[in-house]
Short mmCIF file of C-alpha atoms in Angstrom, two decimals:
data_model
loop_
_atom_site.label_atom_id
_atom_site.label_comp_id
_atom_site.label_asym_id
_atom_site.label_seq_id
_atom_site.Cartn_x
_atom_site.Cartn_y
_atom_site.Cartn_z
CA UNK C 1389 -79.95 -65.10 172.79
CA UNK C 1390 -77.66 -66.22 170.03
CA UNK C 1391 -79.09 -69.23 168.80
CA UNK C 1392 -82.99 -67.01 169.02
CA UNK C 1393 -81.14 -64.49 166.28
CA UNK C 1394 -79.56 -66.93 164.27
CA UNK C 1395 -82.42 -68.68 164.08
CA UNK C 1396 -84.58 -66.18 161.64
CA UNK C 1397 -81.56 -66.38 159.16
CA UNK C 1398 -81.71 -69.91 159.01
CA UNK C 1399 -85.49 -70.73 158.52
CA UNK C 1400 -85.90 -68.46 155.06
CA UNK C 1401 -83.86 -71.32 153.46
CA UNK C 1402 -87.05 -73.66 153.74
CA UNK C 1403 -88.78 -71.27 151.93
CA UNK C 1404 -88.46 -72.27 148.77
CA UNK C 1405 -89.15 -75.58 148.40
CA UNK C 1406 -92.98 -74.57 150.51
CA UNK C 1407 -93.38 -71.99 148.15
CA UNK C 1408 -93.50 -74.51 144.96
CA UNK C 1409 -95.36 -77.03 147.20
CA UNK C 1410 -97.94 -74.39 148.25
CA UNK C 1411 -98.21 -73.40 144.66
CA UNK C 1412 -99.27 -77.22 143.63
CA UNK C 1413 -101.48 -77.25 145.92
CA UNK C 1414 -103.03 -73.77 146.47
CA UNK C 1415 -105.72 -72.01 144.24
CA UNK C 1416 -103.30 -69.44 142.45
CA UNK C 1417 -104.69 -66.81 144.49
CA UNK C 1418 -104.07 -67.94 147.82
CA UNK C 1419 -100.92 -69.26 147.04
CA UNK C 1420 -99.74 -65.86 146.25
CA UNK C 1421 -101.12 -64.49 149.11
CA UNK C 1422 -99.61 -66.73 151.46
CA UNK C 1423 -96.05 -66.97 150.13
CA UNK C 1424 -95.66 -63.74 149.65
CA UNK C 1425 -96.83 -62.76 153.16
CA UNK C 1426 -94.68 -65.20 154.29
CA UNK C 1427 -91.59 -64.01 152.37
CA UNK C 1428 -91.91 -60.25 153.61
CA UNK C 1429 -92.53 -61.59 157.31
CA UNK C 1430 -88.65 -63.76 157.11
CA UNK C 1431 -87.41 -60.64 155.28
CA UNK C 1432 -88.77 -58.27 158.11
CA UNK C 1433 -87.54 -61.03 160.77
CA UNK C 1434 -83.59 -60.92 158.84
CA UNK C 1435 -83.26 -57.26 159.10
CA UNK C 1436 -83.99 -56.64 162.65
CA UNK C 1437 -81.65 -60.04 163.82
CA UNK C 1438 -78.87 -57.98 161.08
CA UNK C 1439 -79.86 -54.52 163.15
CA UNK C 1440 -79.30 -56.29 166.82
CA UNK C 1441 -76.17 -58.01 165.32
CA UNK C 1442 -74.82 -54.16 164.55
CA UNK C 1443 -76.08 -52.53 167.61
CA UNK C 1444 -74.88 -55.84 169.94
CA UNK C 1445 -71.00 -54.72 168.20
CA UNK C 1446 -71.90 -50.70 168.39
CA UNK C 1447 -72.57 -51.02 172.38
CA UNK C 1448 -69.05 -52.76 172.52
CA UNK C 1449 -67.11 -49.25 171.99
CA UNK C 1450 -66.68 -46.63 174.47
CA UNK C 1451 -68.30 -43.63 172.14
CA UNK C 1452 -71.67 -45.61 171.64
CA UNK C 1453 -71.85 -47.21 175.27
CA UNK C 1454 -71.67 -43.51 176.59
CA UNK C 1455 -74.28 -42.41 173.72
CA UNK C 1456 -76.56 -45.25 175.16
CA UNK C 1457 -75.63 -44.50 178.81
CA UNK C 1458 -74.34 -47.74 179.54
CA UNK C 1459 -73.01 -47.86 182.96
CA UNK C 1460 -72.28 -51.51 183.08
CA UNK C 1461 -70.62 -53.93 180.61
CA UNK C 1462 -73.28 -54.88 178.15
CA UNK C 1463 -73.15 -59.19 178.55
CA UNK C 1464 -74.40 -60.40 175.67
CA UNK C 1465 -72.60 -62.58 173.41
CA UNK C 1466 -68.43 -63.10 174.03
CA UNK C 1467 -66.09 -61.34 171.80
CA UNK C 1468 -65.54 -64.28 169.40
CA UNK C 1469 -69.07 -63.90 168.18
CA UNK C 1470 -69.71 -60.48 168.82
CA UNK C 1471 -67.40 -58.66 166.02
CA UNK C 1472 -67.62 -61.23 163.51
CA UNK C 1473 -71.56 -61.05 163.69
CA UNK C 1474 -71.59 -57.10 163.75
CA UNK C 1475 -69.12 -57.03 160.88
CA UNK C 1476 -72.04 -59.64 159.13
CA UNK C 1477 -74.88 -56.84 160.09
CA UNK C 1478 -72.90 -54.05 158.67
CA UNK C 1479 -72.12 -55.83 155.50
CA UNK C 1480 -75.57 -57.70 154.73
CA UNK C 1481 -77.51 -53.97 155.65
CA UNK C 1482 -75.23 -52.43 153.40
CA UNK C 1483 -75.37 -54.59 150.70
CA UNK C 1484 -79.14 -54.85 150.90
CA UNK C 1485 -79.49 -50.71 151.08
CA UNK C 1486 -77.46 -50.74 148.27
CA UNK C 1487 -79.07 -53.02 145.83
CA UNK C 1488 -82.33 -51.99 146.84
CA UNK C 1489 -81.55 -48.52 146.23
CA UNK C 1490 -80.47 -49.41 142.86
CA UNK C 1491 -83.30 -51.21 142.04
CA UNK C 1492 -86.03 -48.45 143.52
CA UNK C 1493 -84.32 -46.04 141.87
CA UNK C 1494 -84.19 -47.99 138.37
CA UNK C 1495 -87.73 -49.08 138.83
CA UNK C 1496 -88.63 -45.59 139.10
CA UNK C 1497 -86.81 -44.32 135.80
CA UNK C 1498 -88.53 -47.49 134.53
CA UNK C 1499 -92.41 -46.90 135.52
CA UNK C 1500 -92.33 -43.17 134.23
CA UNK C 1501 -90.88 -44.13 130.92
CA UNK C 1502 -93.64 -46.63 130.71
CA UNK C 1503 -96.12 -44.26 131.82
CA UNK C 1504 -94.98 -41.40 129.39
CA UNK C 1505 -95.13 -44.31 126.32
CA UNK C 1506 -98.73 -45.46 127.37
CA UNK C 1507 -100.01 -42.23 127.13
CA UNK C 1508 -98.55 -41.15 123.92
CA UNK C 1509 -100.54 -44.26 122.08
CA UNK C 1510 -104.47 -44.15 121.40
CA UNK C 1511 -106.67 -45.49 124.75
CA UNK C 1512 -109.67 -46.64 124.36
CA UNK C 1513 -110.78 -47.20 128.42
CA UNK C 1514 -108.13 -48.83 130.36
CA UNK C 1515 -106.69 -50.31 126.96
CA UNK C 1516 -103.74 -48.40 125.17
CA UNK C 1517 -102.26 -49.38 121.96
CA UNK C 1518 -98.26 -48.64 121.19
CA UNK C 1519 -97.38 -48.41 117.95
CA UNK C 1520 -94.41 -51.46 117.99
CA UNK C 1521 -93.54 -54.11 115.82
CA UNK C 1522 -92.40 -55.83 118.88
CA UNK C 1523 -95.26 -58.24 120.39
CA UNK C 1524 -96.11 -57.41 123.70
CA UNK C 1525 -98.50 -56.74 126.23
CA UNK C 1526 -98.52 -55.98 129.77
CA UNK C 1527 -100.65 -54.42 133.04
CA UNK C 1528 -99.92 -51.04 134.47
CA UNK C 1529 -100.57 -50.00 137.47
CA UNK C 1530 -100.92 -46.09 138.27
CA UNK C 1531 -103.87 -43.56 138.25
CA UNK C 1532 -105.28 -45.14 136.06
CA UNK C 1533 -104.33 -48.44 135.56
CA UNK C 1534 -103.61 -49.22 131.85
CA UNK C 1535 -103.36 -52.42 129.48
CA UNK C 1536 -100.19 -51.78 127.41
CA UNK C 1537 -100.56 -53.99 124.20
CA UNK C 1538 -98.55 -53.49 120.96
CA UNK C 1539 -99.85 -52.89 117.38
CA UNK C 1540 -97.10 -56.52 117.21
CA UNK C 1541 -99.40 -58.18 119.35
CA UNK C 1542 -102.63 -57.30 118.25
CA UNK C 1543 -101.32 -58.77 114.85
CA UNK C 1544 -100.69 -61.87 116.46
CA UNK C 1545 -104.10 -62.69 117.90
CA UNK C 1546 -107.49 -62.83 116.71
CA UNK C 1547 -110.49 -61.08 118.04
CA UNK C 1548 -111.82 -64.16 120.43
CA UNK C 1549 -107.69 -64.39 121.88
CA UNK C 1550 -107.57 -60.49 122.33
CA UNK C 1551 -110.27 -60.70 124.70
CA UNK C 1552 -108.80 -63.63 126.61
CA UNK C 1553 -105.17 -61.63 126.72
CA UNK C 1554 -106.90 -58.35 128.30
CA UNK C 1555 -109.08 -60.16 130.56
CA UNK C 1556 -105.32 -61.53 131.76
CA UNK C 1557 -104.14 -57.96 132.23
CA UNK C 1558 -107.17 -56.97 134.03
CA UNK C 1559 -107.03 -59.43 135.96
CA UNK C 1560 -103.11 -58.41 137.68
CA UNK C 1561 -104.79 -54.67 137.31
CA UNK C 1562 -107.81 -55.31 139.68
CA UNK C 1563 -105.96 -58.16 141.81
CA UNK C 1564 -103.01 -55.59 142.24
CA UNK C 1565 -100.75 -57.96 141.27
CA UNK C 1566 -97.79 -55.19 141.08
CA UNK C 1567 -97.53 -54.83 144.92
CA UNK C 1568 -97.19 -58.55 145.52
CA UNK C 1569 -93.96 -59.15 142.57
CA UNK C 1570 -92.49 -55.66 144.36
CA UNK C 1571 -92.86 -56.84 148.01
CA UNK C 1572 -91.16 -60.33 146.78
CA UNK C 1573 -88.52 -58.28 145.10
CA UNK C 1574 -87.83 -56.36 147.92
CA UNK C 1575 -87.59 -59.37 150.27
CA UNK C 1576 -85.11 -60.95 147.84
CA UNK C 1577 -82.78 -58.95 148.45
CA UNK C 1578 -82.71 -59.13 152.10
CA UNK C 1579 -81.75 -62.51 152.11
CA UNK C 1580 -80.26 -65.07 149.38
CA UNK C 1581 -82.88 -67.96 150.10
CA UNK C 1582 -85.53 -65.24 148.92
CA UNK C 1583 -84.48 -64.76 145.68
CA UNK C 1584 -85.88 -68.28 144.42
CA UNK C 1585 -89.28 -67.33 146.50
CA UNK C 1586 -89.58 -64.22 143.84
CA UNK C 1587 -90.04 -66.39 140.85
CA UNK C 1588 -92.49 -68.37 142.53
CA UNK C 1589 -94.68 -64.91 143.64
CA UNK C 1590 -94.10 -64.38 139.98
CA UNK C 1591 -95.53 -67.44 138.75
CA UNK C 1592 -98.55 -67.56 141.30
CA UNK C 1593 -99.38 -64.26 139.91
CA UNK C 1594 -99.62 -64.94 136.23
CA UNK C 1595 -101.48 -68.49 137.50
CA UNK C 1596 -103.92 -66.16 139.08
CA UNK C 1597 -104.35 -64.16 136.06
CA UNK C 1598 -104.57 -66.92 133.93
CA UNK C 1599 -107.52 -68.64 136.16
CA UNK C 1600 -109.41 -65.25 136.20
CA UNK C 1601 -109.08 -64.68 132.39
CA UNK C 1602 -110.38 -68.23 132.02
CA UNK C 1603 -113.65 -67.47 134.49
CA UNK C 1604 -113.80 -63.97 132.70
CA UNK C 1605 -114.31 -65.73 129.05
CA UNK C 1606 -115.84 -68.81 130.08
CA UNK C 1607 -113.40 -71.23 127.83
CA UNK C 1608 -110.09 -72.40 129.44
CA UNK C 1609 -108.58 -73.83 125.81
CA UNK C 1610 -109.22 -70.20 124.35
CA UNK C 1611 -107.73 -68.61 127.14
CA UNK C 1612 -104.72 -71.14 127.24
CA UNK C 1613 -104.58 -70.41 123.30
CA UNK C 1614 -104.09 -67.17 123.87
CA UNK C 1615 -101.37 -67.08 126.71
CA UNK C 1616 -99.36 -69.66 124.02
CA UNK C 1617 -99.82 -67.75 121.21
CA UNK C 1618 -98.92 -64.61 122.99
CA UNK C 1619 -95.72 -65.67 124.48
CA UNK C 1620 -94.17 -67.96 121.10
CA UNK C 1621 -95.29 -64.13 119.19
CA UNK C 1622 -93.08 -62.42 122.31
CA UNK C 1623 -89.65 -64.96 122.35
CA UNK C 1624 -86.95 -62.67 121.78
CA UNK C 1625 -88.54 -59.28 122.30
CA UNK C 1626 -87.25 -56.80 124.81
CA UNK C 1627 -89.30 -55.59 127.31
CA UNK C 1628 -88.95 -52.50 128.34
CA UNK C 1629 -90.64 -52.35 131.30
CA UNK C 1630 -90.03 -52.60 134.99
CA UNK C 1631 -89.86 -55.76 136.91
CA UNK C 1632 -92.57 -55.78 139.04
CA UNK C 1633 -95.01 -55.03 135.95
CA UNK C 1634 -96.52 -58.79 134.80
CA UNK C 1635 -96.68 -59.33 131.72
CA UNK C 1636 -98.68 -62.17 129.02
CA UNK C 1637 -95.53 -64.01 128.62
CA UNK C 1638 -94.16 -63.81 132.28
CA UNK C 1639 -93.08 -67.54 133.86
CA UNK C 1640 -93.19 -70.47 132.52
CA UNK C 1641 -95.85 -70.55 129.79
CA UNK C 1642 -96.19 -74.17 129.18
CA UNK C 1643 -97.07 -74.90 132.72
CA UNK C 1644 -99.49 -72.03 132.45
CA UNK C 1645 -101.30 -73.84 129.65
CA UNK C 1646 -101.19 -76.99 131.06
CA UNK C 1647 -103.22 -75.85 133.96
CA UNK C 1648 -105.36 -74.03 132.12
CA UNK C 1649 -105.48 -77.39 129.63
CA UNK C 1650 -106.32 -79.05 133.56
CA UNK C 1651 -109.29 -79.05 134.98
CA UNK C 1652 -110.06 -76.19 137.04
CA UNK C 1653 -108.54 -76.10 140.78
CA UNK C 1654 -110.20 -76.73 143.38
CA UNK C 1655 -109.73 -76.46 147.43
CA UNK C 1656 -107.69 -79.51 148.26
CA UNK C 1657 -107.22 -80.77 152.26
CA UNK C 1658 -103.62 -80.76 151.09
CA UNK C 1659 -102.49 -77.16 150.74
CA UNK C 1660 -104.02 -76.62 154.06
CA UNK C 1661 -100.85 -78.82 155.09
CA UNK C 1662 -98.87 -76.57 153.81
CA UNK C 1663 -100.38 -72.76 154.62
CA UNK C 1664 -100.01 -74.03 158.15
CA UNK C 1665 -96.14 -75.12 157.49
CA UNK C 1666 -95.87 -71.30 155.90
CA UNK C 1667 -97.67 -69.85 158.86
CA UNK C 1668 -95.61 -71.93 161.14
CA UNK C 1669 -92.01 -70.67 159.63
CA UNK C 1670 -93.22 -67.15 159.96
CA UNK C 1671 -94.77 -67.09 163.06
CA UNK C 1672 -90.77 -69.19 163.95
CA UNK C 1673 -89.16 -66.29 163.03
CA UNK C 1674 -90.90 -63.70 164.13
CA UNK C 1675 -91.05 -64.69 167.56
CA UNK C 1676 -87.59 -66.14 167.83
CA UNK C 1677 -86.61 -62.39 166.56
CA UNK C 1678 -89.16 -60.72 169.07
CA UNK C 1679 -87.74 -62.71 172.02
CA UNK C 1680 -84.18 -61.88 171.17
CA UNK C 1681 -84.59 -58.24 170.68
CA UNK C 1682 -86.65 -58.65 174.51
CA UNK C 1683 -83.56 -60.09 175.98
CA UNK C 1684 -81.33 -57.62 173.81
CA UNK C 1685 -83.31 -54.77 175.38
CA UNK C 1686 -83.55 -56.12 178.78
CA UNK C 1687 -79.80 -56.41 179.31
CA UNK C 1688 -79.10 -53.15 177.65
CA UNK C 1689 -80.99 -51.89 180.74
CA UNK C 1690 -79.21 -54.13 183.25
CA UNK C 1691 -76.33 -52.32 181.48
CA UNK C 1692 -77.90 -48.92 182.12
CA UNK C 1693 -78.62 -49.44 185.88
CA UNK C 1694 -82.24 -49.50 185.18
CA UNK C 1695 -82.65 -52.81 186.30
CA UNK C 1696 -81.38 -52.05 189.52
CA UNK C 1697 -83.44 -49.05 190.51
#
């Protein structure tokens, strides 16, 4: 049982290195599909090993072995694992409530203000203009979803490079974008290895923008023109705007516009090598995490009698 629930905590780790790799070799799109799936999966699979950790120390004192009617000694792991990992549960839960509290909570103060400024400013469709010197331009999800661009930025761009930058924002808009950079956010904080996974989520989604813009205007050097432009008129402005909003200058812009400067991708045999490697560490964890929490609740009812009767 112990080495099945340590397991999950050790195979986010080779996460991040896949991630790039699956991003090389990926179309954008699926690349963001499948790391991020993967990354919630290991998340998922780190907070129910944490949970069996705690409830493996719980059973262990008198008040929550009568609560769970235990009428046997619960044999699961020996003391000199059992505290020590319980203590690890109680701390990594509580750290990862409170940081993702935190965050949800300044998200949230962050999407209405965002909300409230895009519809203060003139909208012409889905497009809404904000009177700021600072350049910038983002998508917004919501009912509707917007394209936040400053007065700055429109300055910054000619007519043929507008089009390009809000064929970018649609793009995150209709590919809902938002959900994947929150779901990677909310995996990196339930374990450290995670955290690098986020930037690459990030950086898949703006690639995926950037390849839809590019079909949208039908020229990749206008579109890669634009993203450039965009982000050296941006260096230095604040954004304020929550994290899980993309925006034109998200990542890092010269690889953006040397892919776009690339020829187009197309399906390689080699990223199937490595979907199936991402496939293969989630579908690890998950079942190494199912089969503990079986033999966790099987001898929690050997430890009830049940198994007995």
């Amino acid at each position: 049982m112990t080495a099945l629930l340590v397991l999950p905590l050790l195979v986010p780790f080779a996460l991040p290195a896949l991630a790039r790799r699956a991003l090389d070799r990926l179309a954008p799109a699926a690349a963001l599909w499948t790391v991020t799936v993967a990354a919630v999966a290991l998340a998922g699979c780190v907070l129910t090993v944490l949970g069996a950790f705690v409830l493996t120390g719980l059973f262990r004192l008198p008040y929550f072995a009568a609560l769970g009617e235990l009428v046997r000694p619960l044999h699961t792991l020996s003391d000199r694992y059992t505290l020590p990992l319980a203590a690890l549960g109680v701390g990594a839960l509580a750290v990862c409530a409170w940081t993702v509290t935190r965050w949800v909570l300044r998200q949230t103060r962050a999407f209405r203000a965002a909300r409230a400024e895009a519809g203060r400013g003139p909208a012409a469709g889905d497009l809404c203009v904000v009177d700021a010197p600072g350049p910038d331009a983002y998508a917004l999800p919501g009912r509707p979803h917007r394209i936040v661009v400053t007065t700055g930025m429109l300055r910054s761009l000619d007519g043929a490079e507008r089009e390009a930058l809000f064929a970018h924002e649609r793009a995150h808009n209709s590919g809902g974008h938002h959900f994947f950079l929150a779901a990677a956010e909310l995996a990196a904080h339930c374990h450290p290895a995670l955290r690098r996974v986020r930037d690459v989520v990030r950086l898949a989604a703006e690639r995926a923008a950037d390849e839809a813009a590019a079909g949208a205007v039908g020229d990749r050097r206008l579109t890669a023109r634009a993203i450039a432009r965009a982000a050296l008129a941006g260096q230095g402005a604040s954004a304020e705007r929550p994290s899980f909003v993309p925006g034109a200058t998200t990542g890092p812009v010269p690889r953006r516009v040397a892919a776009l400067l690339a020829a187009p991708p197309a399906r390689r045999r080699a990223g199937t090598g490595v979907a199936v490697l991402l496939a293969a560490c989630a579908a690890l964890s998950c079942t190494a995490s199912a089969t503990g929490m079986i033999d966790f609740h099987h001898r929690v009812e050997v430890a009830q009698g049940e198994a007995a009767r």
